[in-house]
Amino acid sequence: MESAVSAAETKQQQQQHSNGSSYNDQNDIVGWFERVSENAGPVQTETLRRILELNCGVEYLKKWLGDIQVQETEACVLESLYTSLVPLSTHADIEPLVQRIADGDTGPILTHQPITTLSLSSGTTEGRQKYVPFTRHSAQTTLQIFRLAAAYRSRAYPTREGGRILEFIYSSKQFKTKGDISVGTATTHYYNSQEFKIKQEKTKSFTCSPQEVISSGDYKQSTYCHLLLGLFFSDQVEFITSTFAYSIVQAFSAFEELWQDLCTDIREGSLSTRISLPKVRKAVSDIISPNPSLASKIEENCNELRGLDWCGLIPKLWPNAKYVYSIMTGSMQPYLKKLRHYAMDLPLVSADYGSTESWIGANLDPCLPPERVTFAVIPTFSYFEFIPLFRRRQNCASVSDDFIEDEPIPLSQVKIGQEYEIVLTTFTGLYRYRLGDVVEVAGFHNGTPKLNFMCRRKLILTINIDKNTEKDLQMVVERGSELLMRKAKAELVDFTSHADVAHQPGHYVIFWEIKGEVEERVLKDCCTEMDASFVDHGYVVSRRTNSIGPLELRIVERGTFKKILDYFIGNGAALSQFKIPRCTSNQVILRILNACTIKRFYSTTYD
Ligand code: AMP
């Protein structure tokens, strides 16, 4: 069985190298996934063997594996040798090696294949941006997971072949390191790759915007053009998508301000002066032409939509769109409400789970609402291990983390209902690398686990014995924003938080940007409600004893979170991968938040 799987896999990889993809139609890729998921355990063992075969003797592995003859060692033996000899690693462990690559060392440090491109992953290592290796394999797996997910989606929501996709996608600026290595976000590398073009052909749907718009480097100009071309081709648009849901919400809130200019451009076949980049102007002008009847129709619809606070904007303006597709889980969950507002009855399909380091799993149940979506692990992409995590009992002295760990186990041994941290061994030179994401096994697809994304492992709010994760904060903010909606019909636009330890006693600060008029009394109630909603025992005890002070709610002026976005984009982030940090100690961000604070409230929960 093992060798049959491995032979099929090898053939598939070889074919991929020759034409970018071995599957001509959706049934093939679904059939392939059925086979590898049925044999997920052996496929994982084989995947590890292949990674080690490709990279045996590189500096990092040599240090731990010595001169083990990978080719002559049986895959199962190799798996147990590898997991017992090579230690778990974090980004901090590989950072000096990645830095040498960035500086131009072309020796076999992490991989035999020279690394010519590095990606920027979210988060930092001690204040420095995190670089991870990117190779052709990374773009190929992106293509493969997109095609797999597209195949499952098209079964549930068939789309017209040759139709268009309104894609809110953005490349970041790329730069070169001292050693002439290109650095950019993983999505940027992908949009520039051959695989991105192949994807459009294989899935037979084409993005509305030309490459010049995607890679303009100015997200405001790109957003305007995505909207303009999306409207221009509105009859042909089969679905609307972005990498993370934030980009769609951001684009449609910009649309609320821009629609009149967009209508003028459609009517006259012109391009607003706000598009100043010559390459973008040319590329877009070559596509559009005057269409007065479409402009009048859009104008009429917008006048109606305005009175409805833009509820149902998507189906009204894109009547043939079948669904909205984007990552809506994890830190994107807070944008779901706004997305539903724009999409109304149109299905929201939650996109796949991955990271700059490796793709992980695909959503095989596109009909499930985003709150219930799971990701089936793709056992050929990387070698996955799972560190069992157990919630700590209360009152534990250590606050560095919320979990007790057990020994890592292979994919074939995970259990339903158990939480784990994911560990990756990748084709791109990461070995037993802790990703820092917490997942729960929700079930199985054949032999491969279906994961629920829980949260990033790092605690985000902690002062002393209190421990709150991003998910805890999200739940608390949801309670507060429900009250805001119920009592004032106002909307929470975005939020972040900070653990203020500069003043004694330390306390949590939650920053809210809101839309709508709200009485101070209501905001005070929201603040108190949120404070009461933190259920972590360490927090409750500390609040009762006043070793943590009352929760502070700060209202920031409209546009504050846009300023934060601009700050990150200015520092090399791409809108496509942007995630508002839900807790920050970044001095620049805090300065923006402080300067924009217009009101402060303190909770009376434990008075
Ligand atoms: P990046 O490093 O920018 O590539 O972001 C990768 C991280 O985004 C992952 O480690 C997750 O924490 C988060 N992420 C990616 N895909 C999803 C998803 N489908 N649901 C929830 N979080 C996700």
XYZ file of C-alpha atoms and ligand atoms in Angstrom:
630
model
C 0.000 0.000 0.000
C 2.709 2.373 1.057
C 4.716 1.909 -2.088
C 1.624 2.254 -4.298
C 0.799 5.557 -2.649
C 4.362 6.694 -2.909
C 4.614 5.751 -6.588
C 1.408 7.655 -7.373
C 2.699 10.584 -5.372
C 6.070 10.628 -7.076
C 4.404 10.493 -10.486
C 2.171 13.345 -9.491
C 5.133 15.431 -8.329
C 7.074 14.743 -11.498
C 4.086 15.754 -13.596
C 3.644 18.857 -11.534
C 7.160 19.879 -12.365
C 6.505 19.518 -16.060
C 3.166 21.256 -16.422
C 2.339 22.816 -13.069
C -0.458 20.406 -12.365
C -1.204 16.815 -13.166
C -4.980 16.988 -12.942
C -7.101 17.911 -15.852
C -10.417 18.021 -14.149
C -12.025 18.359 -10.785
C -12.796 14.669 -10.398
C -9.134 13.833 -10.723
C -8.062 16.105 -7.917
C -10.910 14.955 -5.664
C -10.025 11.341 -6.518
C -6.394 12.017 -5.678
C -7.331 13.525 -2.323
C -9.615 10.593 -1.519
C -6.657 8.254 -2.076
C -4.087 10.160 -0.051
C -6.519 10.881 2.787
C -7.489 7.196 3.026
C -3.829 6.386 3.596
C -2.945 9.531 5.503
C -0.643 7.766 8.024
C 1.571 5.964 5.460
C 1.468 9.010 3.165
C 2.840 11.130 6.013
C 5.670 8.658 6.666
C 6.460 8.742 2.975
C 6.256 12.553 2.842
C 8.816 12.776 5.636
C 11.072 10.304 3.844
C 10.882 12.398 0.695
C 11.677 15.639 2.549
C 14.676 14.000 4.219
C 15.828 12.405 0.985
C 15.732 15.773 -0.767
C 17.569 17.552 2.034
C 19.756 14.903 3.651
C 23.172 16.257 4.531
C 22.133 19.917 4.799
C 23.807 21.742 7.653
C 20.770 21.793 9.957
C 19.942 18.110 9.558
C 23.533 16.956 9.726
C 23.820 18.487 13.164
C 21.048 16.269 14.484
C 20.962 13.245 12.199
C 24.695 12.840 11.609
C 25.454 10.572 8.696
C 22.253 8.520 8.671
C 21.802 7.024 5.216
C 18.301 8.230 4.445
C 17.971 6.275 1.215
C 18.920 3.013 2.866
C 16.709 3.429 5.914
C 13.143 2.170 5.940
C 10.577 5.012 6.052
C 9.051 3.946 9.402
C 12.472 3.632 11.046
C 13.433 6.994 9.614
C 10.299 8.566 11.076
C 11.100 7.389 14.589
C 14.793 8.286 14.266
C 13.888 11.737 13.002
C 11.406 12.512 15.765
C 13.727 11.237 18.463
C 16.928 12.928 17.225
C 15.784 16.251 15.775
C 14.463 18.658 18.435
C 11.364 20.813 18.144
C 12.255 24.273 16.865
C 10.853 27.780 16.827
C 11.486 30.648 14.477
C 14.119 31.972 16.864
C 16.143 28.748 16.335
C 16.243 29.034 12.565
C 16.512 32.802 12.402
C 20.351 32.967 12.338
C 20.374 30.398 9.508
C 17.729 32.255 7.521
C 19.704 35.438 8.069
C 22.783 33.794 6.525
C 20.684 32.842 3.506
C 19.391 36.420 3.306
C 22.959 37.675 3.470
C 23.931 35.576 0.449
C 25.242 32.265 1.836
C 24.264 29.812 -0.915
C 25.524 26.678 0.826
C 23.145 23.837 1.774
C 21.998 25.269 5.100
C 18.342 24.253 5.287
C 17.759 22.792 1.804
C 19.872 21.536 -1.066
C 17.890 23.577 -3.541
C 19.213 27.145 -3.267
C 16.671 29.491 -1.688
C 16.178 32.544 -3.873
C 13.036 33.891 -2.265
C 12.013 34.531 1.324
C 8.510 35.210 2.608
C 7.372 37.445 5.406
C 5.291 35.516 7.875
C 2.986 37.191 10.380
C 4.488 38.005 13.739
C 8.026 38.829 14.687
C 10.963 37.200 16.418
C 12.112 39.605 19.101
C 10.956 42.610 17.172
C 12.427 41.495 13.842
C 10.206 40.476 10.948
C 9.945 36.735 10.440
C 11.470 35.461 7.187
C 10.700 31.939 6.017
C 12.020 30.184 2.905
C 9.787 30.127 -0.181
C 10.421 27.708 -3.051
C 8.632 26.533 -6.164
C 7.075 23.839 -3.965
C 5.280 26.582 -1.975
C 3.588 27.976 -5.103
C 2.761 24.473 -6.330
C 1.004 23.510 -3.107
C -0.917 26.793 -3.246
C -2.135 25.900 -6.704
C -2.984 22.386 -5.583
C -5.020 23.394 -2.531
C -6.834 26.092 -4.516
C -7.792 23.566 -7.150
C -8.853 21.014 -4.561
C -11.000 23.540 -2.704
C -12.423 24.813 -6.007
C -13.431 21.265 -6.930
C -15.344 20.766 -3.662
C -16.891 24.228 -3.938
C -18.078 23.724 -7.463
C -19.961 20.586 -6.412
C -21.931 22.626 -3.892
C -22.107 25.884 -5.833
C -21.542 25.312 -9.539
C -20.191 28.304 -11.391
C -20.122 29.078 -15.088
C -16.926 28.111 -16.870
C -15.103 31.090 -18.259
C -16.760 33.391 -15.715
C -14.925 35.994 -13.698
C -13.885 36.327 -10.089
C -13.890 39.655 -8.284
C -10.712 39.133 -6.287
C -9.577 41.668 -3.705
C -5.953 40.600 -3.811
C -2.838 42.679 -3.333
C 0.860 42.111 -3.689
C 3.181 43.823 -1.266
C 6.292 45.625 -2.362
C 9.159 43.180 -2.843
C 12.697 44.020 -1.897
C 16.112 42.429 -2.166
C 18.305 41.474 0.774
C 22.053 42.062 0.967
C 22.459 38.615 -0.611
C 20.109 39.468 -3.513
C 17.246 37.344 -2.204
C 13.716 38.585 -3.040
C 11.585 39.203 0.018
C 7.814 39.702 0.026
C 4.717 38.104 1.476
C 3.924 34.546 0.374
C 0.787 35.759 -1.411
C 2.909 38.285 -3.317
C 5.240 35.536 -4.523
C 2.240 33.432 -5.491
C 0.494 36.179 -7.495
C 3.749 36.681 -9.394
C 4.210 32.968 -10.050
C 3.380 30.807 -13.016
C 1.067 28.811 -10.759
C -1.288 31.770 -10.324
C -1.820 31.890 -14.090
C -2.242 28.124 -14.252
C -4.874 28.299 -11.510
C -7.045 30.606 -13.584
C -6.834 28.264 -16.554
C -7.395 25.085 -14.544
C -10.331 26.435 -12.567
C -11.626 28.171 -15.699
C -12.362 31.396 -13.877
C -10.475 34.591 -14.411
C -9.805 37.467 -12.099
C -11.346 40.825 -13.161
C -8.152 42.802 -12.584
C -4.930 42.630 -14.575
C -1.583 41.920 -12.892
C -0.713 45.646 -12.812
C -3.630 46.271 -10.438
C -2.773 43.360 -8.146
C 0.861 44.402 -7.863
C 0.481 48.202 -7.905
C 1.929 48.445 -4.393
C -0.699 51.064 -3.457
C -3.652 49.315 -1.880
C -6.011 52.296 -2.222
C -5.462 52.529 -5.972
C -5.718 48.734 -6.300
C -8.979 48.661 -4.351
C -10.502 51.358 -6.561
C -9.529 49.457 -9.710
C -10.703 46.084 -8.345
C -14.086 47.693 -7.655
C -14.225 49.457 -11.005
C -13.374 46.353 -13.012
C -15.606 44.213 -10.812
C -18.516 46.529 -11.646
C -17.542 46.742 -15.297
C -17.703 42.926 -15.549
C -20.514 42.633 -12.986
C -22.703 40.358 -15.123
C -19.870 37.862 -15.487
C -18.751 37.758 -11.841
C -19.344 34.260 -10.459
C -17.982 34.826 -6.970
C -16.211 37.385 -4.811
C -13.073 36.537 -2.910
C -9.984 37.672 -0.992
C -7.351 35.832 1.040
C -8.580 37.099 4.410
C -12.129 38.467 4.913
C -10.778 41.771 6.162
C -9.898 42.819 2.587
C -13.486 42.377 1.363
C -14.917 44.365 4.257
C -12.294 47.043 3.713
C -13.088 47.203 -0.025
C -16.840 47.540 0.420
C -16.531 50.138 3.131
C -14.347 52.080 0.666
C -17.076 51.504 -1.935
C -19.595 53.332 0.287
C -17.443 56.439 -0.222
C -16.340 55.832 -3.811
C -19.452 54.697 -5.647
C -20.214 58.034 -7.308
C -16.707 58.319 -8.793
C -16.906 54.707 -9.904
C -20.212 55.393 -11.673
C -18.701 58.390 -13.464
C -15.801 56.255 -14.682
C -18.150 53.544 -15.927
C -20.422 56.040 -17.647
C -17.559 57.811 -19.424
C -15.042 54.989 -19.750
C -12.631 57.280 -17.891
C -10.341 56.682 -14.928
C -10.404 58.808 -11.777
C -7.383 61.018 -11.148
C -6.914 59.180 -7.866
C -5.231 56.483 -10.009
C -1.840 58.053 -10.485
C 0.374 55.062 -11.271
C 0.982 55.134 -15.044
C 1.186 51.337 -15.462
C -2.094 50.861 -13.612
C -3.793 53.675 -15.555
C -2.759 52.129 -18.843
C -3.724 48.558 -17.930
C -7.171 49.583 -16.653
C -7.868 52.112 -19.423
C -7.148 49.399 -21.982
C -9.953 47.298 -20.516
C -12.781 49.739 -19.783
C -15.016 51.561 -22.236
C -18.028 53.870 -21.732
C -21.162 52.073 -20.530
C -23.846 54.655 -19.612
C -26.648 52.151 -19.117
C -24.600 50.072 -16.646
C -23.604 53.266 -14.803
C -27.261 54.339 -14.460
C -28.249 50.915 -13.196
C -25.465 50.922 -10.581
C -26.393 54.466 -9.538
C -30.024 53.514 -9.097
C -29.053 50.457 -7.034
C -26.640 52.475 -4.901
C -29.262 55.101 -4.119
C -31.532 52.327 -2.907
C -28.728 50.549 -1.015
C -27.726 53.740 0.759
C -31.108 53.849 2.445
C -30.537 50.277 3.630
C -27.102 51.061 5.085
C -25.663 49.021 2.175
C -27.276 45.823 3.379
C -27.272 43.289 0.504
C -24.781 45.313 -1.552
C -23.121 42.223 -3.045
C -26.148 40.410 -4.524
C -27.636 43.700 -5.695
C -24.558 44.788 -7.651
C -23.287 41.331 -8.619
C -26.536 39.498 -9.379
C -24.811 36.383 -10.763
C -22.413 35.894 -7.846
C -22.955 32.486 -6.251
C -21.019 33.015 -3.018
C -18.351 34.971 -1.144
C -15.129 33.065 -0.515
C -12.406 34.031 1.962
C -10.751 33.020 5.245
C -13.428 33.875 7.788
C -12.197 31.886 10.766
C -9.791 32.772 13.584
C -8.947 36.451 13.723
C -11.300 37.087 10.784
C -14.407 36.072 12.739
C -15.076 39.614 13.975
C -15.657 40.707 10.346
C -18.312 38.054 9.691
C -21.171 40.244 10.808
C -20.250 43.002 8.365
C -19.653 40.477 5.611
C -23.124 38.987 6.191
C -24.545 42.480 6.078
C -23.052 43.047 2.619
C -23.778 39.502 1.365
C -27.263 39.072 2.868
C -28.515 35.648 1.656
C -25.489 34.862 -0.452
C -23.540 31.921 1.047
C -20.311 32.756 2.849
C -17.760 30.040 2.129
C -14.794 29.911 4.451
C -11.451 29.375 2.726
C -8.624 27.008 3.553
C -6.131 26.895 6.378
C -2.481 27.556 5.850
C 0.429 29.730 6.731
C 3.425 31.213 5.032
C 5.339 28.207 6.331
C 3.024 25.592 4.749
C -0.524 24.989 3.616
C -2.287 22.756 6.132
C -5.893 21.855 5.330
C -8.801 22.380 2.973
C -12.463 23.113 3.649
C -14.278 20.136 2.136
C -17.734 21.219 3.350
C -18.278 24.561 1.656
C -21.956 24.615 2.651
C -21.166 24.842 6.354
C -21.369 28.313 7.890
C -17.929 29.778 8.733
C -18.537 29.216 12.451
C -18.596 25.449 11.872
C -15.967 25.025 9.214
C -13.162 22.449 9.558
C -9.995 21.843 7.550
C -8.982 18.407 6.303
C -5.200 18.082 6.578
C -3.466 17.415 3.263
C -0.931 14.732 4.133
C 1.397 15.318 1.178
C 2.116 18.987 1.794
C 4.359 18.727 4.856
C 5.050 16.288 7.660
C 2.698 17.273 10.467
C 3.082 16.537 14.160
C 0.678 17.481 16.892
C 1.568 18.527 20.439
C -1.342 17.588 22.726
C -2.382 20.591 24.805
C -4.296 20.531 28.054
C -5.808 23.619 29.611
C -4.041 24.477 32.843
C -5.853 24.224 36.102
C -6.447 27.617 37.654
C -4.036 29.540 39.862
C -0.918 28.259 38.215
C 2.061 30.487 38.864
C 3.461 30.443 35.341
C 1.684 32.802 32.998
C 3.867 32.229 29.992
C 1.187 29.992 28.559
C -2.276 28.655 29.099
C -1.515 25.000 28.338
C 0.329 21.928 29.581
C 1.950 19.964 26.769
C 2.401 16.287 26.103
C 4.878 14.679 23.681
C 4.226 15.386 19.978
C 2.402 12.630 18.104
C 2.101 11.873 14.388
C -1.028 12.680 12.399
C -2.204 9.055 12.497
C -2.560 9.176 16.307
C -4.617 12.310 16.880
C -7.903 12.016 18.785
C -11.246 13.703 18.230
C -11.935 16.499 20.721
C -8.276 16.960 21.683
C -6.486 20.289 21.215
C -3.014 20.383 19.674
C -0.315 22.759 18.590
C 0.817 22.087 15.013
C 4.457 21.244 14.274
C 5.697 21.353 10.672
C 8.490 19.700 8.743
C 8.397 21.250 5.288
C 9.902 20.784 1.848
C 11.247 24.322 2.232
C 13.642 23.540 5.097
C 11.739 23.870 8.359
C 12.298 20.937 10.684
C 9.878 20.175 13.559
C 8.937 23.856 13.528
C 6.309 24.995 16.017
C 3.732 26.992 14.139
C 2.104 28.429 17.248
C -1.476 27.698 16.153
C -3.880 25.797 18.394
C -6.303 23.465 16.610
C -8.869 20.923 17.753
C -9.556 17.674 15.942
C -13.230 17.824 14.986
C -13.410 14.553 13.032
C -11.836 12.711 10.140
C -12.087 12.680 6.381
C -11.109 9.078 5.643
C -7.835 8.808 7.599
C -6.917 12.471 7.760
C -7.999 14.744 10.620
C -10.402 17.626 10.131
C -9.217 20.535 12.245
C -11.021 23.356 13.931
C -8.832 26.446 14.093
C -8.904 27.603 17.714
C -6.411 30.467 18.140
C -2.794 31.515 18.038
C -1.108 29.864 20.966
C 0.525 32.953 22.382
C -1.417 34.567 25.158
C -2.385 38.029 24.212
C -3.711 39.538 27.405
C -1.909 38.831 30.600
C -0.891 40.935 33.578
C -0.191 38.480 36.354
C -1.977 35.143 36.820
C -4.618 36.003 34.221
C -4.419 34.309 30.822
C -6.542 35.317 27.893
C -6.122 34.231 24.303
C -7.299 35.997 21.192
C -10.376 33.792 21.198
C -11.242 34.806 24.784
C -10.902 38.460 23.834
C -13.040 37.946 20.740
C -15.837 36.428 22.799
C -15.718 39.271 25.291
C -15.810 41.907 22.552
C -18.692 40.091 20.899
C -20.710 40.364 24.110
C -19.963 44.075 24.302
C -20.783 44.711 20.656
C -24.070 42.801 20.912
C -25.075 45.200 23.667
C -23.953 48.128 21.513
C -26.153 46.925 18.677
C -29.123 46.142 20.930
C -29.105 49.395 22.890
C -27.837 51.888 20.314
C -28.104 50.202 16.896
C -24.458 51.129 16.450
C -21.814 48.980 14.883
C -18.343 47.968 16.016
C -15.975 48.633 13.108
C -12.788 47.203 14.603
C -10.995 46.652 17.889
C -7.714 45.909 19.568
C -6.425 45.750 23.121
C -3.445 46.398 25.340
C -2.374 45.151 28.763
C -1.421 48.378 30.526
C 1.163 47.553 33.180
C 2.716 51.012 33.238
C 0.196 52.097 35.891
C -0.540 50.227 39.101
C -2.599 48.127 39.299
C -2.248 46.989 35.701
C -5.437 46.750 33.686
C -6.754 45.788 30.250
C -7.569 48.491 27.736
C -9.903 47.715 24.826
C -9.967 50.142 21.901
C -13.156 50.379 19.848
C -13.876 52.177 16.614
C -17.640 52.454 16.202
C -20.082 53.606 13.560
C -23.168 55.424 14.772
C -24.192 57.752 17.584
C -24.035 56.178 21.023
C -24.924 57.652 24.405
C -22.143 57.565 26.999
C -24.370 55.558 29.330
C -24.519 52.732 26.782
C -20.758 52.724 26.230
C -20.211 52.498 29.958
C -22.555 49.501 30.062
C -20.623 47.892 27.205
C -17.392 48.355 29.135
C -18.845 46.794 32.282
C -20.375 43.953 30.253
C -17.007 43.142 28.681
C -15.182 43.173 31.998
C -17.742 40.735 33.377
C -17.374 38.506 30.317
C -13.730 37.560 30.920
C -14.244 34.174 32.531
C -10.585 33.234 33.042
C -10.312 32.401 36.732
C -6.963 34.194 37.102
C -8.562 37.373 35.777
C -11.697 37.093 37.896
C -9.692 36.502 41.085
C -7.300 39.357 40.274
C -10.165 41.712 39.560
C -11.907 40.790 42.813
C -8.746 41.494 44.779
C -8.034 44.570 42.684
C -4.608 43.301 41.666
C -5.926 44.033 38.166
C -7.745 47.332 37.801
C -11.098 47.945 36.066
C -11.272 47.318 32.338
C -10.932 50.509 30.342
C -12.858 51.018 27.095
C -11.467 53.673 24.812
C -13.422 54.940 21.848
C -11.200 56.038 18.983
C -12.248 58.362 16.182
C -13.439 57.040 12.812
C -10.564 56.098 10.535
C -8.143 55.136 13.327
C -7.870 51.506 12.224
C -7.255 52.679 8.664
C -4.259 54.594 10.020
C -3.027 51.392 11.685
C -3.440 49.529 8.400
C -1.468 52.241 6.610
C 1.298 51.968 9.184
C 1.632 48.206 8.570
C 1.420 48.543 4.793
C 4.152 51.197 4.978
C 6.303 48.616 6.744
C 6.006 45.989 4.035
C 2.756 44.190 4.966
C 0.361 43.283 2.161
C -3.355 43.939 2.418
C -3.943 40.361 1.251
C -2.376 38.946 4.416
C -3.201 41.757 6.809
C -4.562 40.938 10.253
C -5.187 43.662 12.825
C -3.214 42.682 15.939
C -5.854 42.039 18.573
C -3.452 43.026 21.304
C -0.584 45.403 20.908
C 2.388 46.792 22.763
C 3.801 48.338 19.604
C 4.671 51.908 20.564
C 3.748 53.396 17.181
C 0.330 51.727 17.199
C -0.257 52.795 20.805
C 0.680 56.359 19.882
C -1.879 56.306 17.032
C -4.525 54.818 19.345
C -3.801 57.313 22.121
C -3.830 60.293 19.784
C -7.163 59.180 18.326
C -8.889 58.371 21.642
C -12.015 60.510 22.032
C -13.684 58.911 25.054
C -12.722 56.639 27.965
C -14.890 54.498 30.193
C -14.075 52.288 33.185
C -15.924 49.145 34.167
C -17.820 48.971 37.438
C -18.160 45.174 37.319
C -16.303 44.392 40.533
C -17.075 47.627 42.423
P 0.805 34.310 7.719
O 1.943 34.041 8.615
O 0.611 35.754 7.446
O 0.889 33.461 6.519
O -0.510 33.876 8.504
C -0.695 32.532 8.858
C -1.568 32.451 10.068
O -2.874 32.953 9.766
C -1.783 31.025 10.527
O -0.718 30.539 11.293
C -3.077 31.177 11.298
O -2.834 31.668 12.593
C -3.846 32.217 10.480
N -4.728 31.520 9.507
C -4.445 31.110 8.267
N -5.483 30.480 7.700
C -6.470 30.504 8.602
C -7.804 30.012 8.636
N -8.377 29.421 7.601
N -8.497 30.212 9.761
C -7.967 30.853 10.819
N -6.733 31.330 10.852
C -5.983 31.152 9.767
